[in-house]
Amino acid sequence: MTPQAEAILELFRSTGAYLEGHFLLTSGLHSGRYLQCALVLQHPAEAEKLGRLLAGELARLAGGPVGVVAAPALGGLIIGHEAARALGARFIFTERDPATRKMVLRRGFAVAPGERAVVVEDVVTTGGSTADVVEALRAAGAAVLAAGSIIDRSGGHAEVGVPRSALVTLEVESYRPEECPLCRRGLPAVKPGSRPV
Ligand code: ZN
């Protein structure tokens, strides 16, 4: 891990956004690590700094100016906005249509034909949300050049359909309860957010 990535992970630790222990995830799976980017991003100065770092990565991958940054709501809103600020670009967001579950642009958001776009998310797990935003932008006519996230918890494996970068890459394993090595060691599993950290 680079010194920059180490420093970001330390920022996550110090704000309670990165926990190590034994966690019961909303998916029903168990994990030894838990990430909650909102706890870092509640600090605007940190959000601005992370946005600037991510903007540097995105500018490099895009190889030229970026007209618009798009992010999936809710997780991508703050970091996407800060990356757009640093890139001097517009910021728009996508939402899931409640009926179809498709990622869509609402609220009158639009892109110009061929507009140079990048996609930003807080955490990439499978890459599904970012890939859905890439698709939504392409369908709207944008040229999607790159994607980025603060954290990649897929160990670098997630594919999103465009070149991708993350400020910190982790391999965060999750387990079915019956196969969980932490359960086997007798550690009690806690639901993140259910207690003060
Ligand atoms: Zn467990």
mmCIF file of C-alpha atoms and ligand atoms in Angstrom:
data_model
loop_
_atom_site.group_PDB
_atom_site.id
_atom_site.type_symbol
_atom_site.label_atom_id
_atom_site.label_comp_id
_atom_site.label_asym_id
_atom_site.label_seq_id
_atom_site.Cartn_x
_atom_site.Cartn_y
_atom_site.Cartn_z
ATOM 1 C CA MET A 1 0.000 0.000 0.000
ATOM 2 C CA THR A 2 1.343 3.469 -0.907
ATOM 3 C CA PRO A 3 2.011 6.045 1.841
ATOM 4 C CA GLN A 4 -0.965 8.043 0.499
ATOM 5 C CA ALA A 5 -3.276 5.017 0.765
ATOM 6 C CA GLU A 6 -1.960 4.298 4.284
ATOM 7 C CA ALA A 7 -2.700 7.888 5.313
ATOM 8 C CA ILE A 8 -6.250 7.678 3.923
ATOM 9 C CA LEU A 9 -6.874 4.388 5.730
ATOM 10 C CA GLU A 10 -5.602 6.009 8.935
ATOM 11 C CA LEU A 11 -8.078 8.865 8.375
ATOM 12 C CA PHE A 12 -10.827 6.248 8.047
ATOM 13 C CA ARG A 13 -9.699 4.574 11.289
ATOM 14 C CA SER A 14 -9.532 7.844 13.221
ATOM 15 C CA THR A 15 -13.087 8.840 12.193
ATOM 16 C CA GLY A 16 -14.568 5.388 12.911
ATOM 17 C CA ALA A 17 -15.192 4.835 9.192
ATOM 18 C CA TYR A 18 -13.034 1.703 9.134
ATOM 19 C CA LEU A 19 -13.666 -0.862 11.823
ATOM 20 C CA GLU A 20 -11.979 -4.186 12.460
ATOM 21 C CA GLY A 21 -13.743 -6.887 14.466
ATOM 22 C CA HIS A 22 -16.660 -9.172 13.645
ATOM 23 C CA PHE A 23 -19.595 -7.600 11.849
ATOM 24 C CA LEU A 24 -23.055 -8.657 10.787
ATOM 25 C CA LEU A 25 -23.738 -6.957 7.434
ATOM 26 C CA THR A 26 -27.183 -5.984 6.144
ATOM 27 C CA SER A 27 -26.741 -8.700 3.481
ATOM 28 C CA GLY A 28 -26.718 -11.295 6.283
ATOM 29 C CA LEU A 29 -23.031 -12.053 5.655
ATOM 30 C CA HIS A 30 -20.313 -11.688 8.293
ATOM 31 C CA SER A 31 -17.064 -9.760 7.865
ATOM 32 C CA GLY A 32 -13.971 -8.904 9.863
ATOM 33 C CA ARG A 33 -13.899 -5.364 8.497
ATOM 34 C CA TYR A 34 -16.499 -2.676 8.049
ATOM 35 C CA LEU A 35 -16.357 0.563 6.055
ATOM 36 C CA GLN A 36 -18.679 3.527 6.407
ATOM 37 C CA CYS A 37 -17.411 6.366 4.189
ATOM 38 C CA ALA A 38 -20.076 8.781 5.468
ATOM 39 C CA LEU A 39 -18.145 9.022 8.740
ATOM 40 C CA VAL A 40 -15.118 10.447 6.909
ATOM 41 C CA LEU A 41 -17.196 12.543 4.522
ATOM 42 C CA GLN A 42 -19.084 14.238 7.378
ATOM 43 C CA HIS A 43 -15.934 16.376 7.617
ATOM 44 C CA PRO A 44 -16.058 18.771 4.638
ATOM 45 C CA ALA A 45 -12.322 19.507 4.715
ATOM 46 C CA GLU A 46 -11.536 15.771 4.455
ATOM 47 C CA ALA A 47 -14.153 15.307 1.739
ATOM 48 C CA GLU A 48 -12.592 18.143 -0.234
ATOM 49 C CA LYS A 49 -9.119 16.629 0.110
ATOM 50 C CA LEU A 50 -10.272 13.153 -0.976
ATOM 51 C CA GLY A 51 -12.173 14.717 -3.891
ATOM 52 C CA ARG A 52 -9.039 16.494 -5.017
ATOM 53 C CA LEU A 53 -6.967 13.284 -4.874
ATOM 54 C CA LEU A 54 -9.615 11.354 -6.788
ATOM 55 C CA ALA A 55 -9.905 14.163 -9.360
ATOM 56 C CA GLY A 56 -6.167 13.797 -10.047
ATOM 57 C CA GLU A 57 -6.636 10.075 -10.792
ATOM 58 C CA LEU A 58 -9.680 10.714 -12.967
ATOM 59 C CA ALA A 59 -7.965 13.467 -14.981
ATOM 60 C CA ARG A 60 -5.070 11.100 -15.639
ATOM 61 C CA LEU A 61 -7.371 8.259 -16.765
ATOM 62 C CA ALA A 62 -9.594 10.579 -18.842
ATOM 63 C CA GLY A 63 -6.543 12.053 -20.579
ATOM 64 C CA GLY A 64 -8.140 15.472 -20.979
ATOM 65 C CA PRO A 65 -10.817 17.764 -19.636
ATOM 66 C CA VAL A 66 -13.924 16.336 -17.975
ATOM 67 C CA GLY A 67 -17.286 18.011 -18.554
ATOM 68 C CA VAL A 68 -19.394 16.145 -16.060
ATOM 69 C CA VAL A 69 -18.972 13.886 -13.022
ATOM 70 C CA ALA A 70 -21.827 11.512 -12.229
ATOM 71 C CA ALA A 71 -22.361 9.465 -9.078
ATOM 72 C CA PRO A 72 -24.952 7.022 -7.784
ATOM 73 C CA ALA A 73 -27.093 8.413 -4.936
ATOM 74 C CA LEU A 74 -26.704 8.337 -2.000
ATOM 75 C CA GLY A 75 -23.213 6.981 -1.442
ATOM 76 C CA GLY A 76 -21.498 8.855 -4.262
ATOM 77 C CA LEU A 77 -23.025 12.292 -3.708
ATOM 78 C CA ILE A 78 -20.473 13.992 -1.487
ATOM 79 C CA ILE A 79 -17.300 12.547 -2.992
ATOM 80 C CA GLY A 80 -18.657 13.000 -6.529
ATOM 81 C CA HIS A 81 -19.447 16.630 -5.808
ATOM 82 C CA GLU A 82 -15.967 17.257 -4.389
ATOM 83 C CA ALA A 83 -14.254 15.496 -7.318
ATOM 84 C CA ALA A 84 -16.321 17.627 -9.729
ATOM 85 C CA ARG A 85 -15.338 20.784 -7.859
ATOM 86 C CA ALA A 86 -11.636 19.862 -8.202
ATOM 87 C CA LEU A 87 -12.059 19.007 -11.907
ATOM 88 C CA GLY A 88 -14.009 22.185 -12.649
ATOM 89 C CA ALA A 89 -16.810 19.972 -13.966
ATOM 90 C CA ARG A 90 -20.581 19.764 -13.462
ATOM 91 C CA PHE A 91 -21.900 17.233 -10.981
ATOM 92 C CA ILE A 92 -25.012 15.137 -11.555
ATOM 93 C CA PHE A 93 -26.312 11.978 -9.917
ATOM 94 C CA THR A 94 -28.319 8.909 -10.782
ATOM 95 C CA GLU A 95 -31.027 7.190 -8.763
ATOM 96 C CA ARG A 96 -32.617 3.779 -8.968
ATOM 97 C CA ASP A 97 -36.077 3.838 -10.444
ATOM 98 C CA PRO A 98 -38.229 2.404 -7.643
ATOM 99 C CA ALA A 99 -40.274 0.296 -10.084
ATOM 100 C CA THR A 100 -37.596 -1.107 -12.423
ATOM 101 C CA ARG A 101 -34.502 -0.802 -10.136
ATOM 102 C CA LYS A 102 -32.720 0.657 -13.189
ATOM 103 C CA MET A 103 -30.179 3.454 -12.589
ATOM 104 C CA VAL A 104 -31.586 6.600 -14.188
ATOM 105 C CA LEU A 105 -30.974 10.338 -14.511
ATOM 106 C CA ARG A 106 -33.898 12.241 -12.999
ATOM 107 C CA ARG A 107 -34.568 15.842 -11.910
ATOM 108 C CA GLY A 108 -33.920 17.178 -15.430
ATOM 109 C CA PHE A 109 -30.258 16.080 -15.401
ATOM 110 C CA ALA A 110 -28.940 15.616 -18.953
ATOM 111 C CA VAL A 111 -25.638 15.221 -20.799
ATOM 112 C CA ALA A 112 -24.621 16.733 -24.131
ATOM 113 C CA PRO A 113 -23.955 14.321 -27.026
ATOM 114 C CA GLY A 114 -20.384 13.062 -26.619
ATOM 115 C CA GLU A 115 -19.885 14.997 -23.374
ATOM 116 C CA ARG A 116 -16.754 13.803 -21.558
ATOM 117 C CA ALA A 117 -17.910 12.114 -18.358
ATOM 118 C CA VAL A 118 -16.480 10.204 -15.409
ATOM 119 C CA VAL A 119 -18.243 8.215 -12.689
ATOM 120 C CA VAL A 120 -17.462 8.466 -8.979
ATOM 121 C CA GLU A 121 -18.567 6.248 -6.102
ATOM 122 C CA ASP A 122 -17.530 6.128 -2.436
ATOM 123 C CA VAL A 123 -16.876 2.367 -2.229
ATOM 124 C CA VAL A 124 -16.667 -0.155 -5.046
ATOM 125 C CA THR A 125 -17.661 -3.623 -3.848
ATOM 126 C CA THR A 126 -18.732 -5.534 -6.956
ATOM 127 C CA GLY A 127 -18.639 -2.511 -9.251
ATOM 128 C CA GLY A 128 -22.346 -2.966 -10.016
ATOM 129 C CA SER A 129 -23.491 0.562 -9.141
ATOM 130 C CA THR A 130 -20.650 2.250 -11.038
ATOM 131 C CA ALA A 131 -21.259 0.004 -14.070
ATOM 132 C CA ASP A 132 -24.957 0.939 -13.962
ATOM 133 C CA VAL A 133 -24.097 4.669 -13.916
ATOM 134 C CA VAL A 134 -21.692 4.158 -16.853
ATOM 135 C CA GLU A 135 -24.562 2.506 -18.753
ATOM 136 C CA ALA A 136 -27.049 5.266 -17.872
ATOM 137 C CA LEU A 137 -24.632 7.971 -19.073
ATOM 138 C CA ARG A 138 -23.868 6.122 -22.298
ATOM 139 C CA ALA A 139 -27.568 5.666 -22.961
ATOM 140 C CA ALA A 140 -27.947 9.436 -22.490
ATOM 141 C CA GLY A 141 -25.206 10.066 -25.077
ATOM 142 C CA ALA A 142 -22.119 10.846 -22.957
ATOM 143 C CA ALA A 143 -18.585 9.610 -23.658
ATOM 144 C CA VAL A 144 -17.722 7.853 -20.383
ATOM 145 C CA LEU A 145 -13.948 7.885 -19.956
ATOM 146 C CA ALA A 146 -13.169 6.633 -16.459
ATOM 147 C CA ALA A 147 -14.461 5.774 -13.009
ATOM 148 C CA GLY A 148 -13.054 6.193 -9.526
ATOM 149 C CA SER A 149 -13.810 5.535 -5.888
ATOM 150 C CA ILE A 150 -12.276 6.347 -2.533
ATOM 151 C CA ILE A 151 -12.173 2.665 -1.608
ATOM 152 C CA ASP A 152 -12.087 -0.460 -3.736
ATOM 153 C CA ARG A 153 -12.954 -3.395 -1.493
ATOM 154 C CA SER A 154 -12.846 -5.915 -4.353
ATOM 155 C CA GLY A 155 -9.050 -6.210 -4.211
ATOM 156 C CA GLY A 156 -8.913 -4.596 -7.666
ATOM 157 C CA HIS A 157 -11.111 -7.249 -9.320
ATOM 158 C CA ALA A 158 -14.302 -5.264 -9.985
ATOM 159 C CA GLU A 159 -14.958 -4.475 -13.665
ATOM 160 C CA VAL A 160 -17.092 -1.443 -14.486
ATOM 161 C CA GLY A 161 -16.700 -1.141 -18.278
ATOM 162 C CA VAL A 162 -14.229 1.790 -18.240
ATOM 163 C CA PRO A 163 -10.720 2.305 -16.795
ATOM 164 C CA ARG A 164 -11.029 2.595 -13.028
ATOM 165 C CA SER A 165 -8.953 3.808 -10.100
ATOM 166 C CA ALA A 166 -9.337 3.879 -6.301
ATOM 167 C CA LEU A 167 -7.447 5.787 -3.627
ATOM 168 C CA VAL A 168 -7.311 2.683 -1.403
ATOM 169 C CA THR A 169 -7.611 -0.930 -2.570
ATOM 170 C CA LEU A 170 -8.548 -3.558 -0.004
ATOM 171 C CA GLU A 171 -9.621 -7.172 -0.202
ATOM 172 C CA VAL A 172 -12.492 -7.356 2.281
ATOM 173 C CA GLU A 173 -13.795 -10.874 2.702
ATOM 174 C CA SER A 174 -17.306 -11.663 3.797
ATOM 175 C CA TYR A 175 -18.578 -15.040 4.922
ATOM 176 C CA ARG A 176 -21.823 -16.924 5.229
ATOM 177 C CA PRO A 177 -22.513 -17.313 8.973
ATOM 178 C CA GLU A 178 -22.057 -21.100 8.866
ATOM 179 C CA GLU A 179 -18.609 -20.668 7.257
ATOM 180 C CA CYS A 180 -17.459 -17.640 9.271
ATOM 181 C CA PRO A 181 -14.005 -18.147 10.846
ATOM 182 C CA LEU A 182 -14.738 -15.380 13.380
ATOM 183 C CA CYS A 183 -17.873 -17.197 14.564
ATOM 184 C CA ARG A 184 -15.777 -20.367 14.855
ATOM 185 C CA ARG A 185 -13.431 -18.472 17.173
ATOM 186 C CA GLY A 186 -16.431 -17.588 19.350
ATOM 187 C CA LEU A 187 -16.312 -13.818 18.781
ATOM 188 C CA PRO A 188 -19.742 -12.166 19.060
ATOM 189 C CA ALA A 189 -20.899 -10.504 15.806
ATOM 190 C CA VAL A 190 -22.088 -6.904 16.072
ATOM 191 C CA LYS A 191 -24.236 -4.880 13.724
ATOM 192 C CA PRO A 192 -22.206 -1.831 12.661
ATOM 193 C CA GLY A 193 -23.803 1.439 13.643
ATOM 194 C CA SER A 194 -25.772 -0.171 16.471
ATOM 195 C CA ARG A 195 -23.346 1.123 19.060
ATOM 196 C CA PRO A 196 -21.260 4.271 19.437
ATOM 197 C CA VAL A 197 -17.779 3.993 17.903
HETATM 198 ZN ZN ZN B 1 -19.247 -14.588 11.984
#
